[in-house]
Amino acid sequence: MQLSKTRRGRIGERLNEYFSTIGGLSLFTVEFFKTFLVPPYEFAEIKKHMDELGVKTLPIVSVTGFIIGLVLAMQSQPVLIRFGAESFLPGMVALTVVRELGPVLTAIIFAGRVSSGIGAELGSMRVTEQIDAMEVSAVNPFKYLVVTRVIACTLILPVLTVYVIFIAIMGGYIAITLSQSMNFNYYVNSLMLSIRFGDFVPGVAKTFVFGFIVGMVGAYKGYTAENGTEGVGKASTTSVVVSSLIILLFDMVLVKLTLWLWPT
Amino acid sequence: MADLMVNIKNLSKAFDSHKVLDKISLNVEKGENLVVFGRSGTGKSVLLKCIIGLMTPDEGDIVVDGQEMLKLSYSQLNEVRKNIGFLFQSGALYDSMTVKENLAFPLYRHFNLPQSEVEERVVKTLEMVSLLDAIDKMPSELSGGMRKRIALARSIITEPKLMLYDEPTTGLDPLTTKEISELILELQKKLNMTSIAVTHDLICANIIADRAIFLKDAVIAYEGTISELTSSQDKFLQNFFSTEVIKA
Ligand SMILES: Nc1ncnc2c1ncn2[C@@H]1O[C@H](COP(=O)(O)OP(=O)(O)OP(=O)(O)O)[C@@H](O)[C@H]1O
Ligand SMILES: [Mg+2]
């Protein structure tokens, strides 16, 4: 009896937390759209954050992008050979990377690196009263801290994604040349032939949404952190989990939407 | 009425069922230095935060410089806040900015001052707290007492009409305490600044206070000048101040 009671309490608490996160995030998003068009625009801050985000994530996404392309080509090659479709290899690597793997993997890595960073940074500003200090000096901390970071994330992730796609395609080429000789021009030509507008644009466009999610979740968790340093740690870890999850959910929806808008 | 800087009526604030402030009424005249005493956890910080709008009271009215703080829109509230300085108990320095950037932050935001004048003001204010050599340091490189003084410098740099100090001298040695207290007094004299200072420190209170209140059990239990409070026959006050004197 005792046990079941505490267990029900825990589950209740979890559910409560779950719904309060969803509710809080929605309100936070509404607040974003209410404030982000109101001057003053913090262009300098946005640029500063974009620089930082780029520097912070470039090494890890480069490595990941390269390996993804490499492994994808290595894995697909025997399969395609089995079906006698080896000539589709460049196209297949490109399509997979452009439509799905590039955007989603970059976003997930971005979430791991950036969402936690924003969560920790804003979380520690919250618990050490730095956000209150901004508030009393008549600066809107939401605008200065949250809006700038969310915009920076939203703008930088698509750039990173295009870069990752490019690196992965290079990785694919290198994997192919390891086992057979293929002219680089031939590789590029054949993948260009297989990629259409309807593959590239929606793939990259959805990363604007992913970037927004990463910024928003990290900022929300940090901005609303409580309970001292423990709360900062919690803000940082939960923001990774929550943002990754929301990214995957949105991916599902956006893929469906893309297929409906650009039927193949 | 016109010469009141702060006018608080029936202010109440509770956290869950724990009543921290219970129908507090308080007036502070323009140019007056009011000191707030009280044991730890009696709601001194909460009182200051309610005045500047960081916490919303459960009931009551707060008028600062003729403005009803609880009825203002966000942008109106910010206009009033530009004339209020707030020193956090914890300092709350922006730890991603240098000391100079910390001090310049409120200036750049609200006053269309040219770069050169901002730098001049930063230097002048740092000299006031005798920490000019810390100008290019990061907050993490400062000692506790230094951080306190930088935070003080940041809050007075805009020369606000009303200053709310949350323990301005805690953690400072007696000599620095005296210097900082004299600085607060000087600001009051030179700029006709009004201030409310929470402190435990009798050295500081003796120097700056025109009047003092003592919070206890969620109400203002005692009120008077410092000498009235310290020489009171009340057992509780005698007890409080005797230990304070030994500490000081
Ligand atoms: N955000 C909050 N949530 C819940 N309770 C709070 C909060 N802030 C303050 N309290 C409670 O209100 C009471 C008064 O706190 P306050 O910080 O005003 O004390 P204080 O008088 O400034 O004490 P000290 O001298 O130690 O700084 C305390 O019991 C504290 O637990
Ligand atoms: Mg306090």
Coordinates of C-alpha atoms and ligand atoms in Angstrom, one line a residue:
Chain A
M1 CA 0.0 0.0 0.0
Q2 CA 2.7 2.3 1.1
L3 CA 4.8 1.5 -2.0
S4 CA 2.0 1.9 -4.5
K5 CA 1.1 5.2 -3.0
T6 CA 4.6 6.6 -3.4
R7 CA 4.8 5.2 -6.9
R8 CA 1.6 6.8 -7.9
G9 CA 2.9 10.0 -6.4
R10 CA 6.1 9.8 -8.5
I11 CA 4.2 9.1 -11.7
G12 CA 1.9 11.9 -11.0
E13 CA 4.8 14.2 -10.4
R14 CA 6.3 13.1 -13.7
L15 CA 3.1 13.7 -15.6
N16 CA 2.8 17.0 -13.9
E17 CA 6.2 18.0 -15.0
Y18 CA 5.6 16.8 -18.5
F19 CA 2.5 18.9 -18.9
S20 CA 4.0 21.9 -17.3
T21 CA 6.9 21.7 -19.7
I22 CA 4.6 21.6 -22.7
G23 CA 2.4 24.4 -21.3
G24 CA 5.4 26.5 -20.3
L25 CA 7.1 26.0 -23.7
S26 CA 4.0 27.1 -25.5
L27 CA 3.7 30.2 -23.4
F28 CA 7.4 30.9 -23.9
T29 CA 6.9 30.5 -27.7
V30 CA 4.0 32.9 -27.7
E31 CA 6.2 35.4 -25.7
F32 CA 8.9 35.0 -28.3
F33 CA 6.6 36.0 -31.2
K34 CA 5.2 38.9 -29.2
T35 CA 8.7 40.3 -28.4
F36 CA 10.9 39.5 -31.3
L37 CA 9.6 42.2 -33.7
V38 CA 9.6 45.0 -31.1
P39 CA 12.7 47.2 -31.2
P40 CA 15.4 47.5 -30.1
Y41 CA 16.8 44.8 -32.2
E42 CA 19.9 43.2 -30.7
F43 CA 21.8 42.6 -33.9
A44 CA 25.2 42.7 -32.3
E45 CA 24.1 40.1 -29.7
I46 CA 22.6 37.9 -32.4
K47 CA 25.8 38.0 -34.5
K48 CA 27.9 37.3 -31.4
H49 CA 25.8 34.2 -30.6
M50 CA 25.9 33.0 -34.2
D51 CA 29.7 33.2 -34.2
E52 CA 29.9 31.3 -30.9
L53 CA 27.5 28.6 -32.1
G54 CA 29.4 28.2 -35.3
V55 CA 32.8 27.8 -33.7
K56 CA 31.4 25.6 -31.0
T57 CA 29.7 23.1 -33.3
L58 CA 31.8 23.1 -36.5
P59 CA 34.3 20.5 -35.5
I60 CA 31.8 18.0 -34.2
V61 CA 29.4 18.3 -37.2
S62 CA 32.3 18.1 -39.6
V63 CA 33.5 14.8 -38.2
T64 CA 29.9 13.4 -38.0
G65 CA 29.0 14.6 -41.5
F66 CA 32.1 13.0 -43.0
I67 CA 31.6 9.7 -41.2
I68 CA 27.9 9.5 -42.0
G69 CA 28.6 9.9 -45.7
L70 CA 31.4 7.4 -45.6
V71 CA 29.5 4.8 -43.7
L72 CA 26.4 5.3 -45.7
A73 CA 28.2 4.7 -49.0
M74 CA 30.1 1.7 -47.5
Q75 CA 26.8 0.1 -46.3
S76 CA 24.8 0.8 -49.4
Q77 CA 27.4 -0.4 -51.8
P78 CA 27.0 -4.2 -51.2
V79 CA 23.2 -3.9 -51.1
L80 CA 23.1 -2.1 -54.4
I81 CA 25.5 -4.5 -56.0
R82 CA 23.2 -7.4 -54.8
F83 CA 20.3 -5.8 -56.8
G84 CA 22.5 -4.9 -59.7
A85 CA 21.9 -1.2 -59.1
E86 CA 25.4 0.0 -58.3
S87 CA 25.3 3.0 -60.6
F88 CA 22.6 4.5 -58.3
L89 CA 25.2 4.7 -55.4
P90 CA 26.0 8.4 -55.7
G91 CA 22.4 9.3 -56.1
M92 CA 21.4 7.2 -53.2
V93 CA 24.0 8.7 -50.8
A94 CA 23.0 12.2 -51.9
L95 CA 19.3 11.7 -51.5
T96 CA 19.6 10.1 -48.1
V97 CA 21.9 12.8 -46.9
V98 CA 20.0 15.7 -48.4
R99 CA 16.4 14.6 -47.5
E100 CA 16.9 13.1 -44.0
L101 CA 20.2 12.2 -42.5
G102 CA 21.9 15.6 -43.0
P103 CA 19.1 17.7 -41.5
V104 CA 18.1 15.4 -38.7
L105 CA 21.5 14.3 -37.5
T106 CA 22.9 17.8 -37.6
A107 CA 19.9 19.0 -35.6
I108 CA 20.3 16.2 -33.0
I109 CA 24.0 17.0 -32.6
F110 CA 23.3 20.7 -32.5
A111 CA 20.7 20.0 -29.8
G112 CA 23.2 18.0 -27.7
R113 CA 25.8 20.7 -27.9
V114 CA 23.8 23.9 -28.0
S115 CA 20.6 23.3 -26.1
S116 CA 22.5 22.1 -23.0
G117 CA 24.8 25.0 -23.3
I118 CA 22.0 27.5 -23.4
G119 CA 20.2 25.7 -20.6
A120 CA 23.2 25.8 -18.4
E121 CA 24.2 29.4 -19.3
L122 CA 20.7 30.9 -18.7
G123 CA 20.1 28.6 -15.8
S124 CA 23.1 29.8 -13.9
M125 CA 22.2 33.4 -14.8
R126 CA 18.8 32.7 -13.3
V127 CA 19.9 31.2 -10.1
T128 CA 22.6 33.8 -9.5
E129 CA 20.0 36.6 -10.0
Q130 CA 21.8 37.9 -13.1
I131 CA 18.5 37.8 -15.0
D132 CA 16.8 39.7 -12.2
A133 CA 19.7 42.2 -12.3
M134 CA 18.9 42.8 -16.0
E135 CA 15.2 43.2 -15.2
V136 CA 15.8 45.9 -12.6
S137 CA 18.2 47.8 -14.9
A138 CA 15.2 48.1 -17.2
V139 CA 16.5 45.8 -19.9
N140 CA 14.0 43.1 -21.0
P141 CA 16.0 40.0 -20.2
F142 CA 13.7 37.8 -22.4
K143 CA 14.5 39.9 -25.4
Y144 CA 18.2 40.3 -24.6
L145 CA 18.9 36.7 -23.6
V146 CA 16.2 34.5 -25.1
V147 CA 15.2 36.1 -28.3
T148 CA 18.8 36.7 -29.5
R149 CA 19.8 33.1 -28.8
V150 CA 16.7 31.6 -30.4
I151 CA 17.2 33.7 -33.6
A152 CA 20.9 32.8 -33.7
C153 CA 20.1 29.1 -33.5
T154 CA 17.3 29.4 -36.1
L155 CA 19.7 31.0 -38.6
I156 CA 22.8 29.1 -38.0
L157 CA 21.5 25.5 -38.1
P158 CA 20.5 25.6 -41.8
V159 CA 23.9 26.9 -42.7
L160 CA 25.5 24.1 -40.7
T161 CA 23.2 21.6 -42.4
V162 CA 24.2 22.6 -45.9
Y163 CA 27.8 22.3 -44.8
V164 CA 27.2 18.9 -43.3
I165 CA 25.5 17.7 -46.5
F166 CA 28.4 18.8 -48.5
I167 CA 30.9 17.1 -46.2
A168 CA 28.9 13.9 -46.1
I169 CA 28.8 13.8 -49.9
M170 CA 32.6 14.1 -49.9
G171 CA 32.7 11.3 -47.4
G172 CA 30.6 9.2 -49.7
Y173 CA 32.9 9.7 -52.5
I174 CA 35.9 8.7 -50.5
A175 CA 34.2 5.5 -49.4
I176 CA 33.5 4.7 -53.0
T177 CA 37.0 5.3 -54.2
L178 CA 38.3 3.0 -51.5
S179 CA 36.8 0.0 -53.2
Q180 CA 36.5 1.1 -56.9
S181 CA 37.8 3.9 -59.0
M182 CA 35.3 6.5 -59.8
N183 CA 35.9 9.8 -61.5
F184 CA 34.9 12.8 -59.2
N185 CA 33.1 14.5 -62.1
Y186 CA 31.1 11.4 -62.7
Y187 CA 30.2 11.2 -59.0
V188 CA 29.0 14.8 -58.9
N189 CA 27.2 14.6 -62.2
S190 CA 25.3 11.5 -61.3
L191 CA 24.2 12.8 -57.9
M192 CA 23.2 16.1 -59.4
L193 CA 21.0 14.2 -61.8
S194 CA 19.2 12.5 -58.9
I195 CA 18.6 15.4 -56.7
R196 CA 15.6 17.7 -57.4
F197 CA 14.5 20.9 -55.9
G198 CA 11.9 19.0 -54.0
D199 CA 14.6 17.1 -52.2
F200 CA 16.9 19.9 -51.2
V201 CA 14.7 22.8 -50.2
P202 CA 12.3 21.0 -47.8
G203 CA 15.3 19.1 -46.3
V204 CA 17.1 22.3 -45.5
A205 CA 14.0 24.4 -44.7
K206 CA 13.0 22.1 -41.9
T207 CA 16.2 22.9 -40.1
F208 CA 15.0 26.4 -39.5
V209 CA 12.3 24.8 -37.4
F210 CA 14.8 22.5 -35.7
G211 CA 17.1 25.4 -34.9
F212 CA 14.2 27.3 -33.4
I213 CA 13.3 24.2 -31.3
V214 CA 16.8 23.8 -29.9
G215 CA 17.1 27.5 -29.0
M216 CA 13.6 27.6 -27.5
V217 CA 13.9 24.5 -25.4
G218 CA 17.4 25.4 -24.0
A219 CA 16.3 28.9 -23.3
Y220 CA 13.1 27.9 -21.7
K221 CA 14.7 25.3 -19.4
G222 CA 17.5 27.7 -18.4
Y223 CA 15.3 30.7 -18.0
T224 CA 12.9 28.9 -15.7
A225 CA 15.6 27.1 -13.7
E226 CA 15.1 26.8 -10.0
N227 CA 16.8 25.4 -6.9
G228 CA 20.3 26.6 -7.3
T229 CA 23.1 24.7 -9.0
E230 CA 21.1 21.5 -9.0
G231 CA 18.5 23.3 -11.1
V232 CA 21.2 24.4 -13.5
G233 CA 22.4 20.8 -14.1
K234 CA 18.8 19.7 -14.6
A235 CA 18.1 22.5 -17.0
S236 CA 21.1 21.5 -19.1
T237 CA 20.3 17.8 -19.3
T238 CA 16.6 17.9 -19.7
S239 CA 16.9 20.5 -22.5
V240 CA 18.9 18.0 -24.6
V241 CA 16.3 15.2 -24.1
V242 CA 13.3 17.4 -24.7
S243 CA 14.7 19.2 -27.7
S244 CA 15.8 16.0 -29.4
L245 CA 12.4 14.5 -28.8
I246 CA 10.6 17.5 -30.2
I247 CA 12.9 17.6 -33.2
L248 CA 12.1 14.0 -34.1
L249 CA 8.3 14.6 -33.6
F250 CA 8.4 17.7 -35.8
D251 CA 10.5 15.8 -38.4
M252 CA 7.7 13.2 -38.7
V253 CA 5.2 15.9 -39.3
L254 CA 7.3 17.9 -41.6
V255 CA 8.3 14.9 -43.7
K256 CA 4.6 14.1 -44.2
L257 CA 3.9 17.7 -45.1
T258 CA 6.8 17.7 -47.6
L259 CA 5.6 14.6 -49.3
W260 CA 2.2 16.1 -49.6
L261 CA 3.5 19.4 -51.0
W262 CA 6.1 17.9 -53.3
P263 CA 4.8 14.4 -54.3
T264 CA 7.4 12.2 -55.9
Chain B
M1 CA 2.6 63.7 0.2
A2 CA 4.6 65.2 -2.6
D3 CA 7.9 64.7 -0.9
L4 CA 7.5 61.0 -0.4
M5 CA 9.8 58.8 -2.5
V6 CA 8.4 55.5 -1.4
N7 CA 4.9 55.0 0.0
I8 CA 3.9 51.4 0.9
K9 CA 0.5 50.5 2.2
N10 CA -0.6 47.2 3.7
L11 CA 1.9 45.2 1.8
S12 CA 1.5 41.4 2.3
K13 CA 3.5 38.6 0.8
A14 CA 3.4 34.9 1.6
F15 CA 5.1 31.8 0.1
D16 CA 2.6 29.0 0.3
S17 CA 1.3 29.3 3.8
H18 CA 4.4 31.0 5.2
K19 CA 3.6 34.7 5.7
V20 CA 6.7 36.7 5.2
L21 CA 5.3 40.2 5.2
D22 CA 2.0 41.0 6.8
K23 CA 0.3 44.3 6.0
I24 CA 3.4 46.4 6.1
S25 CA 3.1 50.2 5.7
L26 CA 6.1 52.3 5.2
N27 CA 7.0 55.8 4.0
V28 CA 10.4 57.0 2.9
E29 CA 10.9 60.7 2.3
K30 CA 12.9 62.1 -0.6
G31 CA 16.5 62.3 0.4
E32 CA 16.1 60.1 3.4
N33 CA 18.3 57.1 4.2
L34 CA 16.2 54.3 5.8
V35 CA 17.9 51.3 7.3
V36 CA 16.0 48.0 7.5
F37 CA 17.1 45.6 10.3
G38 CA 15.8 42.1 10.9
R39 CA 17.0 38.6 11.6
S40 CA 17.9 36.3 8.7
G41 CA 14.8 35.1 6.8
T42 CA 12.5 37.8 8.0
G43 CA 11.7 39.2 4.6
K44 CA 14.1 42.1 4.1
S45 CA 15.2 41.0 0.7
V46 CA 11.6 40.2 -0.2
L47 CA 10.6 43.7 0.8
L48 CA 13.2 45.3 -1.6
K49 CA 12.2 43.0 -4.4
C50 CA 8.5 43.9 -4.0
I51 CA 9.4 47.6 -4.2
I52 CA 11.2 47.2 -7.6
G53 CA 8.7 44.8 -8.9
L54 CA 10.8 41.6 -9.0
M55 CA 8.2 40.0 -6.8
T56 CA 4.5 40.7 -6.9
P57 CA 2.9 41.2 -3.5
D58 CA -0.2 39.3 -2.6
E59 CA -1.9 42.6 -1.6
G60 CA -1.1 46.2 -0.9
D61 CA 0.0 49.3 -2.8
I62 CA 3.5 50.5 -3.6
V63 CA 4.0 54.1 -4.8
V64 CA 7.5 55.0 -6.0
D65 CA 8.1 58.6 -7.0
G66 CA 4.4 59.1 -7.5
Q67 CA 3.9 56.0 -9.7
E68 CA 1.7 53.2 -8.6
M69 CA 4.1 50.3 -9.3
L70 CA 1.6 47.6 -9.4
K71 CA -0.6 49.3 -11.9
L72 CA 2.0 50.1 -14.5
S73 CA 2.5 48.4 -17.9
Y74 CA 5.8 46.7 -18.5
S75 CA 7.3 49.6 -20.4
Q76 CA 6.0 52.2 -17.9
L77 CA 7.5 50.1 -15.1
N78 CA 10.8 50.1 -16.9
E79 CA 10.7 53.9 -17.2
V80 CA 10.4 54.0 -13.4
R81 CA 13.2 51.4 -12.9
K82 CA 15.6 53.6 -14.8
N83 CA 15.6 55.9 -11.8
I84 CA 16.0 53.1 -9.3
G85 CA 19.3 51.3 -8.4
F86 CA 19.3 47.9 -6.9
L87 CA 22.2 46.2 -5.2
F88 CA 21.6 42.5 -4.9
Q89 CA 22.6 40.7 -1.8
S90 CA 24.6 38.2 -4.0
G91 CA 26.0 40.9 -6.3
A92 CA 24.6 39.4 -9.4
L93 CA 27.4 40.5 -11.6
Y94 CA 27.1 39.4 -15.2
D95 CA 29.8 36.7 -15.3
S96 CA 30.2 36.7 -19.0
M97 CA 31.2 40.4 -19.0
T98 CA 34.3 42.2 -17.7
V99 CA 33.9 44.6 -14.9
K100 CA 33.9 47.5 -17.4
E101 CA 31.2 45.9 -19.5
N102 CA 29.2 45.2 -16.3
L103 CA 29.3 48.9 -15.4
A104 CA 28.7 50.2 -18.9
F105 CA 25.7 47.9 -19.5
P106 CA 23.0 50.0 -17.9
L107 CA 24.6 53.2 -19.3
Y108 CA 24.6 52.0 -22.9
R109 CA 21.1 50.7 -22.6
H110 CA 19.3 53.9 -21.4
F111 CA 21.4 56.9 -21.9
N112 CA 22.5 57.9 -25.3
L113 CA 26.0 58.7 -24.1
P114 CA 29.0 58.8 -26.4
Q115 CA 31.5 56.0 -25.8
S116 CA 34.1 58.4 -24.3
E117 CA 31.6 59.6 -21.7
V118 CA 30.6 56.1 -20.8
E119 CA 34.2 55.2 -20.2
E120 CA 34.7 58.3 -18.1
R121 CA 31.8 57.5 -15.9
V122 CA 33.0 53.9 -15.5
V123 CA 36.4 55.1 -14.4
K124 CA 34.9 57.7 -12.1
T125 CA 32.6 55.2 -10.4
L126 CA 35.3 52.5 -10.0
E127 CA 37.4 55.1 -8.3
M128 CA 34.6 55.8 -5.9
V129 CA 34.8 52.1 -4.7
S130 CA 38.6 52.2 -5.0
L131 CA 38.7 49.3 -7.6
L132 CA 40.0 51.0 -10.7
D133 CA 42.6 48.4 -11.2
A134 CA 39.9 45.7 -11.6
I135 CA 38.5 47.4 -14.6
D136 CA 39.4 44.7 -17.1
K137 CA 38.9 41.7 -14.8
M138 CA 36.2 39.1 -15.1
P139 CA 33.9 38.7 -12.1
S140 CA 35.3 35.2 -11.4
E141 CA 38.7 36.8 -10.8
L142 CA 37.4 39.0 -8.0
S143 CA 37.2 38.3 -4.3
G144 CA 33.9 38.3 -2.5
G145 CA 34.3 41.8 -1.1
M146 CA 35.5 43.1 -4.5
R147 CA 32.5 41.7 -6.2
K148 CA 30.3 43.4 -3.7
R149 CA 31.9 46.7 -4.4
I150 CA 31.7 46.3 -8.2
A151 CA 28.1 45.4 -7.8
L152 CA 27.6 48.6 -5.8
A153 CA 29.4 50.6 -8.5
R154 CA 27.2 49.1 -11.2
S155 CA 24.0 50.0 -9.3
I156 CA 25.0 53.6 -8.6
I157 CA 26.5 54.4 -12.0
T158 CA 23.3 55.7 -13.4
E159 CA 22.9 58.0 -10.4
P160 CA 19.4 56.8 -9.6
K161 CA 16.9 58.8 -7.5
L162 CA 16.2 55.8 -5.3
M163 CA 18.8 53.2 -4.3
L164 CA 17.8 49.9 -2.7
Y165 CA 20.9 48.3 -1.1
D166 CA 20.6 44.7 0.0
E167 CA 23.4 44.3 2.6
P168 CA 25.9 46.7 1.0
T169 CA 28.7 46.0 3.4
T170 CA 28.4 42.3 4.3
G171 CA 31.6 40.5 4.0
L172 CA 33.8 43.7 3.9
D173 CA 36.4 44.5 6.5
P174 CA 35.6 47.3 9.0
L175 CA 37.7 49.9 7.1
T176 CA 36.2 49.2 3.7
T177 CA 32.8 49.1 5.4
K178 CA 33.4 52.6 6.7
E179 CA 34.5 53.8 3.3
I180 CA 31.5 52.3 1.5
S181 CA 29.1 53.6 4.1
E182 CA 30.6 57.1 3.7
L183 CA 30.2 56.7 0.0
I184 CA 26.5 56.0 0.4
L185 CA 26.2 59.0 2.7
E186 CA 28.0 61.2 0.1
L187 CA 25.7 60.0 -2.7
Q188 CA 22.7 61.0 -0.5
K189 CA 24.2 64.5 0.2
K190 CA 25.5 65.2 -3.3
L191 CA 22.7 63.8 -5.5
N192 CA 19.9 64.0 -2.9
M193 CA 19.6 60.3 -3.4
T194 CA 17.0 58.4 -1.3
S195 CA 17.9 55.0 -0.1
I196 CA 16.6 52.0 1.6
A197 CA 19.4 49.8 2.9
V198 CA 19.1 46.3 4.4
T199 CA 22.0 45.7 6.7
H200 CA 23.1 43.9 9.8
D201 CA 26.0 46.1 10.1
L202 CA 26.0 48.6 12.9
I203 CA 29.0 50.5 11.6
C204 CA 27.3 51.0 8.3
A205 CA 23.9 51.8 9.9
N206 CA 25.4 54.3 12.3
I207 CA 26.9 56.2 9.4
I208 CA 24.1 56.2 6.9
A209 CA 20.8 55.9 8.7
D210 CA 18.4 58.8 9.2
R211 CA 15.9 56.3 10.5
A212 CA 15.6 52.6 10.9
I213 CA 12.9 50.0 11.0
F214 CA 13.1 46.5 12.5
L215 CA 11.3 43.6 10.8
K216 CA 10.1 40.8 13.1
D217 CA 7.3 38.3 12.7
A218 CA 6.3 39.7 9.4
V219 CA 5.6 43.2 10.7
I220 CA 7.6 46.4 11.5
A221 CA 8.2 45.7 15.1
Y222 CA 10.3 48.7 15.9
E223 CA 11.0 52.1 14.4
G224 CA 13.3 55.0 15.3
T225 CA 16.8 56.4 15.0
I226 CA 19.7 54.1 15.5
S227 CA 20.4 55.5 18.9
E228 CA 16.8 55.0 19.9
L229 CA 16.9 51.4 18.8
T230 CA 20.3 50.6 20.3
S231 CA 19.5 52.2 23.7
S232 CA 16.0 50.7 23.9
Q233 CA 15.1 48.9 27.0
D234 CA 13.3 46.2 25.0
K235 CA 14.9 42.8 25.7
F236 CA 14.8 41.6 22.1
L237 CA 16.5 44.7 20.7
Q238 CA 19.1 44.7 23.5
N239 CA 19.9 41.1 22.7
F240 CA 20.1 41.7 19.0
F241 CA 22.3 44.7 19.1
S242 CA 24.6 43.4 21.8
T243 CA 25.6 40.5 19.6
E244 CA 25.8 42.8 16.7
V245 CA 28.3 45.1 18.5
I246 CA 30.5 42.2 19.4
K247 CA 30.5 41.1 15.8
A248 CA 31.2 44.6 14.5
Ligands
LIG1 N1 11.4 32.8 -4.2 C1 11.0 32.3 -3.0 N2 10.3 31.2 -2.9 C2 9.9 30.8 -1.7 N3 10.2 31.3 -0.5 C3 11.0 32.4 -0.5 C4 11.4 33.0 -1.8 N4 12.2 34.1 -1.5 C5 12.2 34.2 -0.1 N5 11.5 33.2 0.4 C6 11.3 33.0 1.9 O1 10.9 34.3 2.4 C7 11.5 34.5 3.7 C8 12.3 35.8 3.7 O2 13.3 35.7 2.8 P1 14.3 36.9 2.6 O3 15.3 36.6 1.5 O4 13.6 38.2 2.4 O5 15.1 37.0 4.0 P2 16.1 38.1 4.5 O6 15.4 38.8 5.5 O7 16.6 38.9 3.3 O8 17.2 37.2 5.1 P3 18.8 37.3 5.0 O9 19.2 38.3 6.0 O10 19.3 36.0 5.4 O11 19.1 37.7 3.6 C9 12.4 33.3 3.9 O12 11.8 32.4 4.9 C10 12.5 32.6 2.6 O13 12.5 31.2 2.8
MG2 MG 18.3 38.9 2.3

